[in-house]
Structures are given as structure tokens and as C-alpha cells.
Amino acid sequence: MPRITRLSRSVAGKVVIITGAGSGMGRATAWLFADEGAKVAVTDLKGQQEVADTINGAGGTANAWQLDVSSQQDVERVFAEVAARFGGIDILINNAGISAPAAIDSEGYESTWARAVDVLLTAHTRTVRAALPWLRKSSSPRIVNIASTEGLGATKGISPYTAAKHGVIGLSRSLAVELGAEGITVNTICPGPIDTAMTARIPPEQRAKYAHRRVPLNRYADPEEVAQITLSICLPAASFLTGATIPVDGGLTIRNA
Ligand code: NAD
């Protein structure tokens, strides 16, 4: 049947650049965009080549770049290479992340704080600035920042992480306002507990207890469950969604008791 509606629900042919795509949610996001026909720039400190090989082996289109988001030079060079290789950049997904546990009075707090803010927050400004010239040429430019439910609330003893993730939400809202007139959307995803390398060190009994007590869906999520929401807000059809903060948390943040 001929289409009755106007907006596309496909990212086929779009160029997406994903940071921290060598593992966890970034990898799941790279696989999903590739499945949907996007050209995927898989960037990470490590693991990126295997992810690109898997995509290309399955008949998709991907290329790997080693990229440290804390390096201004790396970001500028890699983004220019991605645009040259794939003919532009349509979608930027700021996903790279580290955990940053540190009690406020612990030794080394200042360096943990500096690293967390650099990798989790300042890096987003680097990548946005580097992608902007190409996003401006895209017919449906999208920026998605991966924050956390730690951007909405707080857990004891990880204040560098929590503060940086709160900052990501503020940055996203600010850029949504600043770039809105150009049709560039900027949204934030706040994952809850997800089964990735970042949470792998938590003992299974502790994870199960936490999920049962705090998460209405009673479990950790598979990384693909976050990737699916990220993809949805990058569709050309998601053209009027900007400045939004979207929890993908199994209901964690709305639970009272
Ligand atoms: P992960 O450890 O599996 O993946 C993170 C990736 O980021 C790794 O591949 C790592 O190499 C990369 N990375 C770290 N520092 C980098 C740097 N300087 N430059 C480039 N890449 C770098 O963890 P994940 O859970 O998939 O994390 C993805 C994002 O989701 C992070 O921003 C994290 O804070 C956030 N998050 C995770 C959870 C969770 O429960 N796992 C919950 C909420 C938010």
C-alpha cells in the first residue's frame, strides 16, 4: 500500500558515530543501527575492531576508529575521518563512560572527579563541536547523550559520577535550546541497571536483591533494550522530540515503595 504518512521510521543510509562502542550499550547500539541499515562509525579505546568486523561480517557497513574522548585532537581527527569515509555525520551518540567511585573525603578524590567530568561530560562538548558542521548538513540531525538514573537521583559514594551525569542532562537541555532552530535534536537517555562490563563486578546476589527491591521489572536490562530506545529517538520520525530526558530503567525512578 502507498504510504499515507510523511515521516520515515528508518535510519537506513544514515551515518551514526557512537563513542564507547567497543562494549556494553555502545556495542549493542552499533549492532542495532547496522541491522537497520545505517553506516556505523564504531569508536572506542578498545574492542571497536571486533564490533566493526561483526557488523561487516553480517553484511552491514561499519568502520572502527580508536578514539579517546578525553583527547580533543583525537576527536577532531576521527570525526573528520568518519565524515570523509561515510560522506557526513547524521547522528552522534555520546555513550563512552567510566565508573567513578570516590567518597568525598577519600584520597585521590580530586583526580577521580577530574577524570569523571572529563570523560563523562566535557567529552560531549568536544564531540558535539566536532560533529556540528556535518550535523548542520543532515536532513535529520540527532544527538543522543547517554546519562544515567544517577543524573536524576543519587547513590552514596559516587559523587563524581553523579555530578557528571546530572551535568549531561543540563548540557543536553542547553544544546537542545541552542540548536533547536537548526532542527538538530538533543535528547538524553537515562539507563537504569544494565547488564554490561560496568556492572559485571557487582556480585549476582547483590544485583538480584537490588533489582527485586528497586526495579518494578525486577531485573537488570540487556544492553539492547536501551539501544532500541536510542534508535527510536534518532529516527527521522522523532523530529519534534528535543530536550527530553528519557529514563530506560525498568521503572526504577518512579517507584516509591
Ligand atoms: P561498558 O564499560 O560496557 O562500556 C563503556 C565503554 O566506554 C567501554 O568500551 C570503554 O572502553 C569506553 N570508554 C571508557 N573511557 C573512554 C574514553 N576515554 N574514550 C572512549 N571510550 C571510552 O559500560 P556501559 O554500561 O555500556 O556504559 C555505557 C554508558 O552507559 C556509560 O556512559 C555509562 O556511564 C552509562 N550507564 C551505564 C549503566 C549500567 O548499568 N551499565 C547505567 C546507567 C548509565
PDB file of C-alpha atoms and ligand atoms in Angstrom:
ATOM      1  CA  MET A   1       0.000   0.000   0.000  1.00  0.00           C
ATOM      2  CA  PRO A   2       1.310   3.522  -0.679  1.00  0.00           C
ATOM      3  CA  ARG A   3       2.265   5.409   2.476  1.00  0.00           C
ATOM      4  CA  ILE A   4      -0.282   7.775   3.961  1.00  0.00           C
ATOM      5  CA  THR A   5       2.097   9.365   6.483  1.00  0.00           C
ATOM      6  CA  ARG A   6       5.109  11.588   5.892  1.00  0.00           C
ATOM      7  CA  LEU A   7       7.916  10.790   8.318  1.00  0.00           C
ATOM      8  CA  SER A   8      10.323   7.868   7.932  1.00  0.00           C
ATOM      9  CA  ARG A   9      10.947   5.241  10.603  1.00  0.00           C
ATOM     10  CA  SER A  10      14.211   4.169   9.011  1.00  0.00           C
ATOM     11  CA  VAL A  11      17.833   5.093   9.643  1.00  0.00           C
ATOM     12  CA  ALA A  12      18.995   3.214   6.529  1.00  0.00           C
ATOM     13  CA  GLY A  13      21.892   5.074   4.910  1.00  0.00           C
ATOM     14  CA  LYS A  14      22.319   7.468   7.860  1.00  0.00           C
ATOM     15  CA  VAL A  15      25.816   7.911   9.273  1.00  0.00           C
ATOM     16  CA  VAL A  16      25.987   7.318  13.018  1.00  0.00           C
ATOM     17  CA  ILE A  17      29.027   7.814  15.213  1.00  0.00           C
ATOM     18  CA  ILE A  18      28.981   6.071  18.568  1.00  0.00           C
ATOM     19  CA  THR A  19      31.545   6.602  21.329  1.00  0.00           C
ATOM     20  CA  GLY A  20      32.423   3.756  23.664  1.00  0.00           C
ATOM     21  CA  ALA A  21      31.054   1.292  21.098  1.00  0.00           C
ATOM     22  CA  GLY A  22      33.512  -1.500  21.911  1.00  0.00           C
ATOM     23  CA  SER A  23      31.359  -2.946  24.658  1.00  0.00           C
ATOM     24  CA  GLY A  24      28.038  -2.881  26.530  1.00  0.00           C
ATOM     25  CA  MET A  25      25.368  -0.435  25.424  1.00  0.00           C
ATOM     26  CA  GLY A  26      27.577   1.216  22.798  1.00  0.00           C
ATOM     27  CA  ARG A  27      28.210  -2.127  21.115  1.00  0.00           C
ATOM     28  CA  ALA A  28      24.520  -3.059  21.250  1.00  0.00           C
ATOM     29  CA  THR A  29      23.698   0.322  19.720  1.00  0.00           C
ATOM     30  CA  ALA A  30      26.244  -0.175  16.928  1.00  0.00           C
ATOM     31  CA  TRP A  31      24.813  -3.613  16.134  1.00  0.00           C
ATOM     32  CA  LEU A  32      21.258  -2.309  16.111  1.00  0.00           C
ATOM     33  CA  PHE A  33      21.930   0.685  13.862  1.00  0.00           C
ATOM     34  CA  ALA A  34      23.816  -1.646  11.499  1.00  0.00           C
ATOM     35  CA  ASP A  35      20.855  -4.053  11.459  1.00  0.00           C
ATOM     36  CA  GLU A  36      18.678  -1.109  10.463  1.00  0.00           C
ATOM     37  CA  GLY A  37      20.948  -0.182   7.554  1.00  0.00           C
ATOM     38  CA  ALA A  38      22.923   2.742   9.000  1.00  0.00           C
ATOM     39  CA  LYS A  39      26.624   3.309   8.300  1.00  0.00           C
ATOM     40  CA  VAL A  40      28.248   2.902  11.695  1.00  0.00           C
ATOM     41  CA  ALA A  41      31.416   4.548  12.996  1.00  0.00           C
ATOM     42  CA  VAL A  42      32.420   2.275  15.866  1.00  0.00           C
ATOM     43  CA  THR A  43      34.733   4.258  18.156  1.00  0.00           C
ATOM     44  CA  ASP A  44      36.328   3.242  21.454  1.00  0.00           C
ATOM     45  CA  LEU A  45      39.588   2.910  23.342  1.00  0.00           C
ATOM     46  CA  LYS A  46      39.385  -0.852  22.758  1.00  0.00           C
ATOM     47  CA  GLY A  47      37.129  -3.554  21.287  1.00  0.00           C
ATOM     48  CA  GLN A  48      35.991  -1.391  18.393  1.00  0.00           C
ATOM     49  CA  GLN A  49      37.591  -3.522  15.652  1.00  0.00           C
ATOM     50  CA  GLU A  50      35.743  -6.724  16.700  1.00  0.00           C
ATOM     51  CA  VAL A  51      32.439  -4.866  16.737  1.00  0.00           C
ATOM     52  CA  ALA A  52      33.015  -3.459  13.238  1.00  0.00           C
ATOM     53  CA  ASP A  53      34.145  -6.884  11.995  1.00  0.00           C
ATOM     54  CA  THR A  54      30.956  -8.494  13.328  1.00  0.00           C
ATOM     55  CA  ILE A  55      28.837  -5.902  11.524  1.00  0.00           C
ATOM     56  CA  ASN A  56      30.723  -6.154   8.237  1.00  0.00           C
ATOM     57  CA  GLY A  57      30.729  -9.966   8.523  1.00  0.00           C
ATOM     58  CA  ALA A  58      26.937  -9.881   8.802  1.00  0.00           C
ATOM     59  CA  GLY A  59      26.677  -7.758   5.640  1.00  0.00           C
ATOM     60  CA  GLY A  60      26.367  -4.357   7.329  1.00  0.00           C
ATOM     61  CA  THR A  61      28.506  -1.239   6.983  1.00  0.00           C
ATOM     62  CA  ALA A  62      30.892  -0.256   9.744  1.00  0.00           C
ATOM     63  CA  ASN A  63      34.371   1.059  10.308  1.00  0.00           C
ATOM     64  CA  ALA A  64      36.375   1.093  13.529  1.00  0.00           C
ATOM     65  CA  TRP A  65      38.311   4.004  14.959  1.00  0.00           C
ATOM     66  CA  GLN A  66      40.341   4.079  18.143  1.00  0.00           C
ATOM     67  CA  LEU A  67      39.118   7.189  19.899  1.00  0.00           C
ATOM     68  CA  ASP A  68      39.773   8.530  23.377  1.00  0.00           C
ATOM     69  CA  VAL A  69      37.005  11.037  24.033  1.00  0.00           C
ATOM     70  CA  SER A  70      39.215  12.858  26.515  1.00  0.00           C
ATOM     71  CA  SER A  71      41.533  13.891  23.669  1.00  0.00           C
ATOM     72  CA  GLN A  72      40.489  16.966  21.726  1.00  0.00           C
ATOM     73  CA  GLN A  73      42.942  16.085  18.954  1.00  0.00           C
ATOM     74  CA  ASP A  74      41.632  12.506  18.633  1.00  0.00           C
ATOM     75  CA  VAL A  75      38.045  13.695  18.460  1.00  0.00           C
ATOM     76  CA  GLU A  76      38.731  16.269  15.754  1.00  0.00           C
ATOM     77  CA  ARG A  77      40.798  13.846  13.662  1.00  0.00           C
ATOM     78  CA  VAL A  78      38.446  10.870  13.947  1.00  0.00           C
ATOM     79  CA  PHE A  79      35.286  12.877  13.259  1.00  0.00           C
ATOM     80  CA  ALA A  80      36.846  14.343  10.111  1.00  0.00           C
ATOM     81  CA  GLU A  81      37.857  10.824   9.022  1.00  0.00           C
ATOM     82  CA  VAL A  82      34.354   9.451   9.670  1.00  0.00           C
ATOM     83  CA  ALA A  83      32.751  12.222   7.637  1.00  0.00           C
ATOM     84  CA  ALA A  84      35.238  11.721   4.798  1.00  0.00           C
ATOM     85  CA  ARG A  85      34.738   7.947   4.800  1.00  0.00           C
ATOM     86  CA  PHE A  86      30.936   7.889   5.005  1.00  0.00           C
ATOM     87  CA  GLY A  87      30.062  11.249   3.410  1.00  0.00           C
ATOM     88  CA  GLY A  88      28.889  13.134   6.508  1.00  0.00           C
ATOM     89  CA  ILE A  89      27.536  12.618  10.021  1.00  0.00           C
ATOM     90  CA  ASP A  90      23.789  12.445  10.751  1.00  0.00           C
ATOM     91  CA  ILE A  91      23.660  11.029  14.266  1.00  0.00           C
ATOM     92  CA  LEU A  92      26.001  11.391  17.263  1.00  0.00           C
ATOM     93  CA  ILE A  93      25.645   9.101  20.244  1.00  0.00           C
ATOM     94  CA  ASN A  94      27.738  10.086  23.252  1.00  0.00           C
ATOM     95  CA  ASN A  95      27.919   6.817  25.151  1.00  0.00           C
ATOM     96  CA  ALA A  96      31.520   6.307  26.353  1.00  0.00           C
ATOM     97  CA  GLY A  97      31.703   6.096  30.094  1.00  0.00           C
ATOM     98  CA  ILE A  98      33.605   5.046  33.180  1.00  0.00           C
ATOM     99  CA  SER A  99      32.572   4.424  36.746  1.00  0.00           C
ATOM    100  CA  ALA A 100      33.954   6.865  39.291  1.00  0.00           C
ATOM    101  CA  PRO A 101      33.527   5.702  42.865  1.00  0.00           C
ATOM    102  CA  ALA A 102      35.030   8.019  45.497  1.00  0.00           C
ATOM    103  CA  ALA A 103      33.826   9.092  48.911  1.00  0.00           C
ATOM    104  CA  ILE A 104      34.072  12.866  49.262  1.00  0.00           C
ATOM    105  CA  ASP A 105      36.863  12.611  51.846  1.00  0.00           C
ATOM    106  CA  SER A 106      38.821   9.836  50.133  1.00  0.00           C
ATOM    107  CA  GLU A 107      42.392  10.140  48.971  1.00  0.00           C
ATOM    108  CA  GLY A 108      42.594  10.788  45.240  1.00  0.00           C
ATOM    109  CA  TYR A 109      39.092  12.291  45.138  1.00  0.00           C
ATOM    110  CA  GLU A 110      40.198  15.252  43.049  1.00  0.00           C
ATOM    111  CA  SER A 111      41.715  13.118  40.299  1.00  0.00           C
ATOM    112  CA  THR A 112      38.633  10.851  40.180  1.00  0.00           C
ATOM    113  CA  TRP A 113      36.466  13.960  39.940  1.00  0.00           C
ATOM    114  CA  ALA A 114      38.582  15.468  37.153  1.00  0.00           C
ATOM    115  CA  ARG A 115      38.598  12.245  35.116  1.00  0.00           C
ATOM    116  CA  ALA A 116      34.845  11.671  35.563  1.00  0.00           C
ATOM    117  CA  VAL A 117      33.930  15.170  34.489  1.00  0.00           C
ATOM    118  CA  ASP A 118      36.341  15.000  31.554  1.00  0.00           C
ATOM    119  CA  VAL A 119      35.192  11.623  30.137  1.00  0.00           C
ATOM    120  CA  LEU A 120      31.510  11.761  31.088  1.00  0.00           C
ATOM    121  CA  LEU A 121      30.699  15.420  30.476  1.00  0.00           C
ATOM    122  CA  THR A 122      33.360  17.618  28.863  1.00  0.00           C
ATOM    123  CA  ALA A 123      33.888  14.970  26.167  1.00  0.00           C
ATOM    124  CA  HIS A 124      30.315  15.558  24.983  1.00  0.00           C
ATOM    125  CA  THR A 125      31.134  19.181  24.233  1.00  0.00           C
ATOM    126  CA  ARG A 126      34.176  18.063  22.211  1.00  0.00           C
ATOM    127  CA  THR A 127      32.217  15.581  20.113  1.00  0.00           C
ATOM    128  CA  VAL A 128      29.270  17.909  19.555  1.00  0.00           C
ATOM    129  CA  ARG A 129      31.581  20.704  18.398  1.00  0.00           C
ATOM    130  CA  ALA A 130      33.414  18.314  16.065  1.00  0.00           C
ATOM    131  CA  ALA A 131      30.189  16.860  14.600  1.00  0.00           C
ATOM    132  CA  LEU A 132      28.310  20.139  14.235  1.00  0.00           C
ATOM    133  CA  PRO A 133      29.487  21.161  10.734  1.00  0.00           C
ATOM    134  CA  TRP A 134      28.210  17.823   9.378  1.00  0.00           C
ATOM    135  CA  LEU A 135      25.069  17.643  11.512  1.00  0.00           C
ATOM    136  CA  ARG A 136      24.137  21.028  10.050  1.00  0.00           C
ATOM    137  CA  LYS A 137      24.138  19.459   6.576  1.00  0.00           C
ATOM    138  CA  SER A 138      21.993  16.457   7.589  1.00  0.00           C
ATOM    139  CA  SER A 139      18.274  16.222   6.773  1.00  0.00           C
ATOM    140  CA  SER A 140      17.543  14.740  10.231  1.00  0.00           C
ATOM    141  CA  PRO A 141      20.391  15.558  12.612  1.00  0.00           C
ATOM    142  CA  ARG A 142      20.290  13.869  16.023  1.00  0.00           C
ATOM    143  CA  ILE A 143      22.389  13.983  19.178  1.00  0.00           C
ATOM    144  CA  VAL A 144      21.763  11.469  21.958  1.00  0.00           C
ATOM    145  CA  ASN A 145      23.639  11.670  25.230  1.00  0.00           C
ATOM    146  CA  ILE A 146      23.705   8.619  27.475  1.00  0.00           C
ATOM    147  CA  ALA A 147      23.435   9.816  31.067  1.00  0.00           C
ATOM    148  CA  SER A 148      22.090   7.579  33.839  1.00  0.00           C
ATOM    149  CA  THR A 149      19.446   7.422  36.527  1.00  0.00           C
ATOM    150  CA  GLU A 150      22.377   8.913  38.510  1.00  0.00           C
ATOM    151  CA  GLY A 151      21.563  12.055  36.517  1.00  0.00           C
ATOM    152  CA  LEU A 152      18.165  12.153  38.218  1.00  0.00           C
ATOM    153  CA  GLY A 153      18.973  10.961  41.718  1.00  0.00           C
ATOM    154  CA  ALA A 154      21.975   9.888  43.741  1.00  0.00           C
ATOM    155  CA  THR A 155      23.750   6.880  45.205  1.00  0.00           C
ATOM    156  CA  LYS A 156      26.159   7.207  48.119  1.00  0.00           C
ATOM    157  CA  GLY A 157      29.898   7.341  47.387  1.00  0.00           C
ATOM    158  CA  ILE A 158      29.981   8.091  43.664  1.00  0.00           C
ATOM    159  CA  SER A 159      29.544  11.859  43.618  1.00  0.00           C
ATOM    160  CA  PRO A 160      31.956  12.472  40.675  1.00  0.00           C
ATOM    161  CA  TYR A 161      29.836  10.152  38.513  1.00  0.00           C
ATOM    162  CA  THR A 162      26.524  11.508  39.784  1.00  0.00           C
ATOM    163  CA  ALA A 163      27.550  15.128  39.322  1.00  0.00           C
ATOM    164  CA  ALA A 164      28.835  14.470  35.793  1.00  0.00           C
ATOM    165  CA  LYS A 165      25.630  12.668  34.817  1.00  0.00           C
ATOM    166  CA  HIS A 166      23.492  15.498  36.216  1.00  0.00           C
ATOM    167  CA  GLY A 167      25.670  17.767  34.069  1.00  0.00           C
ATOM    168  CA  VAL A 168      24.939  15.714  30.969  1.00  0.00           C
ATOM    169  CA  ILE A 169      21.219  16.383  31.378  1.00  0.00           C
ATOM    170  CA  GLY A 170      21.844  20.119  31.784  1.00  0.00           C
ATOM    171  CA  LEU A 171      24.152  20.191  28.773  1.00  0.00           C
ATOM    172  CA  SER A 172      21.616  18.317  26.635  1.00  0.00           C
ATOM    173  CA  ARG A 173      18.818  20.695  27.567  1.00  0.00           C
ATOM    174  CA  SER A 174      21.002  23.697  26.902  1.00  0.00           C
ATOM    175  CA  LEU A 175      22.085  22.421  23.487  1.00  0.00           C
ATOM    176  CA  ALA A 176      18.505  21.467  22.607  1.00  0.00           C
ATOM    177  CA  VAL A 177      17.564  25.103  23.112  1.00  0.00           C
ATOM    178  CA  GLU A 178      20.658  26.437  21.340  1.00  0.00           C
ATOM    179  CA  LEU A 179      20.483  24.150  18.296  1.00  0.00           C
ATOM    180  CA  GLY A 180      16.712  23.762  18.005  1.00  0.00           C
ATOM    181  CA  ALA A 181      16.292  26.482  15.391  1.00  0.00           C
ATOM    182  CA  GLU A 182      18.593  24.476  13.136  1.00  0.00           C
ATOM    183  CA  GLY A 183      16.469  21.346  13.501  1.00  0.00           C
ATOM    184  CA  ILE A 184      19.133  19.498  15.473  1.00  0.00           C
ATOM    185  CA  THR A 185      17.533  17.483  18.262  1.00  0.00           C
ATOM    186  CA  VAL A 186      19.377  16.744  21.506  1.00  0.00           C
ATOM    187  CA  ASN A 187      17.978  14.205  23.934  1.00  0.00           C
ATOM    188  CA  THR A 188      19.205  12.287  26.965  1.00  0.00           C
ATOM    189  CA  ILE A 189      18.727   8.637  27.800  1.00  0.00           C
ATOM    190  CA  CYS A 190      18.983   7.669  31.469  1.00  0.00           C
ATOM    191  CA  PRO A 191      19.625   3.946  31.735  1.00  0.00           C
ATOM    192  CA  GLY A 192      18.919   2.170  34.994  1.00  0.00           C
ATOM    193  CA  PRO A 193      20.774  -1.026  35.914  1.00  0.00           C
ATOM    194  CA  ILE A 194      22.058  -2.659  32.729  1.00  0.00           C
ATOM    195  CA  ASP A 195      23.973  -5.882  32.293  1.00  0.00           C
ATOM    196  CA  THR A 196      27.346  -4.622  30.966  1.00  0.00           C
ATOM    197  CA  ALA A 197      31.034  -4.661  31.875  1.00  0.00           C
ATOM    198  CA  MET A 198      30.369  -1.657  34.108  1.00  0.00           C
ATOM    199  CA  THR A 199      28.078  -3.628  36.409  1.00  0.00           C
ATOM    200  CA  ALA A 200      29.738  -7.046  35.981  1.00  0.00           C
ATOM    201  CA  ARG A 201      31.767  -6.692  39.168  1.00  0.00           C
ATOM    202  CA  ILE A 202      28.672  -6.482  41.359  1.00  0.00           C
ATOM    203  CA  PRO A 203      28.044  -9.972  42.828  1.00  0.00           C
ATOM    204  CA  PRO A 204      24.956 -11.708  41.334  1.00  0.00           C
ATOM    205  CA  GLU A 205      23.165 -11.979  44.712  1.00  0.00           C
ATOM    206  CA  GLN A 206      23.601  -8.246  45.295  1.00  0.00           C
ATOM    207  CA  ARG A 207      22.299  -7.432  41.805  1.00  0.00           C
ATOM    208  CA  ALA A 208      19.264  -9.699  42.231  1.00  0.00           C
ATOM    209  CA  LYS A 209      18.460  -8.190  45.636  1.00  0.00           C
ATOM    210  CA  TYR A 210      18.754  -4.648  44.282  1.00  0.00           C
ATOM    211  CA  ALA A 211      16.647  -5.384  41.219  1.00  0.00           C
ATOM    212  CA  HIS A 212      13.943  -7.025  43.296  1.00  0.00           C
ATOM    213  CA  ARG A 213      13.842  -4.196  45.831  1.00  0.00           C
ATOM    214  CA  ARG A 214      14.147  -1.199  43.499  1.00  0.00           C
ATOM    215  CA  VAL A 215      13.189  -2.067  39.916  1.00  0.00           C
ATOM    216  CA  PRO A 216       9.487  -2.717  39.156  1.00  0.00           C
ATOM    217  CA  LEU A 217      10.519  -5.001  36.267  1.00  0.00           C
ATOM    218  CA  ASN A 218      12.626  -6.882  38.855  1.00  0.00           C
ATOM    219  CA  ARG A 219      15.774  -7.264  36.770  1.00  0.00           C
ATOM    220  CA  TYR A 220      18.747  -5.682  35.082  1.00  0.00           C
ATOM    221  CA  ALA A 221      18.245  -4.905  31.386  1.00  0.00           C
ATOM    222  CA  ASP A 222      20.001  -6.316  28.391  1.00  0.00           C
ATOM    223  CA  PRO A 223      22.015  -3.530  26.655  1.00  0.00           C
ATOM    224  CA  GLU A 224      19.881  -3.946  23.521  1.00  0.00           C
ATOM    225  CA  GLU A 225      16.833  -2.765  25.461  1.00  0.00           C
ATOM    226  CA  VAL A 226      18.493   0.634  25.845  1.00  0.00           C
ATOM    227  CA  ALA A 227      19.796   0.626  22.259  1.00  0.00           C
ATOM    228  CA  GLN A 228      16.247   0.149  20.959  1.00  0.00           C
ATOM    229  CA  ILE A 229      15.091   3.348  22.676  1.00  0.00           C
ATOM    230  CA  THR A 230      18.179   5.228  21.474  1.00  0.00           C
ATOM    231  CA  LEU A 231      17.393   4.179  17.911  1.00  0.00           C
ATOM    232  CA  SER A 232      13.755   5.228  18.270  1.00  0.00           C
ATOM    233  CA  ILE A 233      14.662   8.798  19.186  1.00  0.00           C
ATOM    234  CA  CYS A 234      17.127   9.002  16.262  1.00  0.00           C
ATOM    235  CA  LEU A 235      14.526   8.182  13.611  1.00  0.00           C
ATOM    236  CA  PRO A 236      13.663  10.924  11.138  1.00  0.00           C
ATOM    237  CA  ALA A 237      10.154  10.458  12.561  1.00  0.00           C
ATOM    238  CA  ALA A 238      11.341  11.626  16.006  1.00  0.00           C
ATOM    239  CA  SER A 239      11.605  15.155  14.646  1.00  0.00           C
ATOM    240  CA  PHE A 240       9.705  17.034  17.377  1.00  0.00           C
ATOM    241  CA  LEU A 241      11.367  15.405  20.373  1.00  0.00           C
ATOM    242  CA  THR A 242      14.156  17.523  21.818  1.00  0.00           C
ATOM    243  CA  GLY A 243      15.478  18.404  25.255  1.00  0.00           C
ATOM    244  CA  ALA A 244      13.848  15.264  26.629  1.00  0.00           C
ATOM    245  CA  THR A 245      15.274  13.159  29.438  1.00  0.00           C
ATOM    246  CA  ILE A 246      14.142   9.588  28.986  1.00  0.00           C
ATOM    247  CA  PRO A 247      14.615   7.013  31.733  1.00  0.00           C
ATOM    248  CA  VAL A 248      15.117   3.474  30.427  1.00  0.00           C
ATOM    249  CA  ASP A 249      15.186   1.992  33.874  1.00  0.00           C
ATOM    250  CA  GLY A 250      12.526  -0.684  34.306  1.00  0.00           C
ATOM    251  CA  GLY A 251      10.555   1.814  36.406  1.00  0.00           C
ATOM    252  CA  LEU A 252      13.332   2.482  38.952  1.00  0.00           C
ATOM    253  CA  THR A 253      12.846   6.239  39.120  1.00  0.00           C
ATOM    254  CA  ILE A 254       9.044   6.202  39.530  1.00  0.00           C
ATOM    255  CA  ARG A 255       8.965   3.653  42.331  1.00  0.00           C
ATOM    256  CA  ASN A 256       8.031   4.919  45.767  1.00  0.00           C
ATOM    257  CA  ALA A 257       7.752   1.661  47.675  1.00  0.00           C
TER     258      ALA A 257
HETATM  259  P1  NAD B   1      30.915  -0.562  29.350  1.00  0.00           P
HETATM  260  O1  NAD B   1      32.025  -0.498  30.318  1.00  0.00           O
HETATM  261  O2  NAD B   1      30.473  -1.880  28.831  1.00  0.00           O
HETATM  262  O3  NAD B   1      31.204   0.378  28.099  1.00  0.00           O
HETATM  263  C1  NAD B   1      31.806   1.636  28.212  1.00  0.00           C
HETATM  264  C2  NAD B   1      32.746   1.823  27.048  1.00  0.00           C
HETATM  265  O4  NAD B   1      33.288   3.149  27.106  1.00  0.00           O
HETATM  266  C3  NAD B   1      33.934   0.838  27.078  1.00  0.00           C
HETATM  267  O5  NAD B   1      34.017   0.139  25.861  1.00  0.00           O
HETATM  268  C4  NAD B   1      35.146   1.738  27.305  1.00  0.00           C
HETATM  269  O6  NAD B   1      36.322   1.309  26.641  1.00  0.00           O
HETATM  270  C5  NAD B   1      34.649   3.064  26.732  1.00  0.00           C
HETATM  271  N1  NAD B   1      35.424   4.189  27.246  1.00  0.00           N
HETATM  272  C6  NAD B   1      35.790   4.454  28.525  1.00  0.00           C
HETATM  273  N2  NAD B   1      36.542   5.560  28.575  1.00  0.00           N
HETATM  274  C7  NAD B   1      36.658   6.012  27.303  1.00  0.00           C
HETATM  275  C8  NAD B   1      37.323   7.104  26.703  1.00  0.00           C
HETATM  276  N3  NAD B   1      38.061   7.967  27.430  1.00  0.00           N
HETATM  277  N4  NAD B   1      37.204   7.269  25.359  1.00  0.00           N
HETATM  278  C9  NAD B   1      36.481   6.408  24.624  1.00  0.00           C
HETATM  279  N5  NAD B   1      35.860   5.339  25.116  1.00  0.00           N
HETATM  280  C10 NAD B   1      35.940   5.143  26.455  1.00  0.00           C
HETATM  281  O7  NAD B   1      29.704   0.179  30.089  1.00  0.00           O
HETATM  282  P2  NAD B   1      28.202   0.516  29.667  1.00  0.00           P
HETATM  283  O8  NAD B   1      27.380   0.166  30.832  1.00  0.00           O
HETATM  284  O9  NAD B   1      27.853   0.004  28.335  1.00  0.00           O
HETATM  285  O10 NAD B   1      28.291   2.120  29.628  1.00  0.00           O
HETATM  286  C11 NAD B   1      27.816   2.905  28.561  1.00  0.00           C
HETATM  287  C12 NAD B   1      27.260   4.206  29.119  1.00  0.00           C
HETATM  288  O11 NAD B   1      26.095   3.949  29.893  1.00  0.00           O
HETATM  289  C13 NAD B   1      28.221   4.955  30.049  1.00  0.00           C
HETATM  290  O12 NAD B   1      28.150   6.333  29.778  1.00  0.00           O
HETATM  291  C14 NAD B   1      27.670   4.648  31.431  1.00  0.00           C
HETATM  292  O13 NAD B   1      28.009   5.639  32.346  1.00  0.00           O
HETATM  293  C15 NAD B   1      26.187   4.584  31.143  1.00  0.00           C
HETATM  294  N6  NAD B   1      25.363   3.854  32.109  1.00  0.00           N
HETATM  295  C16 NAD B   1      25.586   2.535  32.405  1.00  0.00           C
HETATM  296  C17 NAD B   1      24.723   1.884  33.271  1.00  0.00           C
HETATM  297  C18 NAD B   1      24.854   0.419  33.608  1.00  0.00           C
HETATM  298  O14 NAD B   1      24.138  -0.071  34.495  1.00  0.00           O
HETATM  299  N7  NAD B   1      25.691  -0.345  32.946  1.00  0.00           N
HETATM  300  C19 NAD B   1      23.655   2.574  33.853  1.00  0.00           C
HETATM  301  C20 NAD B   1      23.476   3.913  33.544  1.00  0.00           C
HETATM  302  C21 NAD B   1      24.328   4.540  32.656  1.00  0.00           C
END
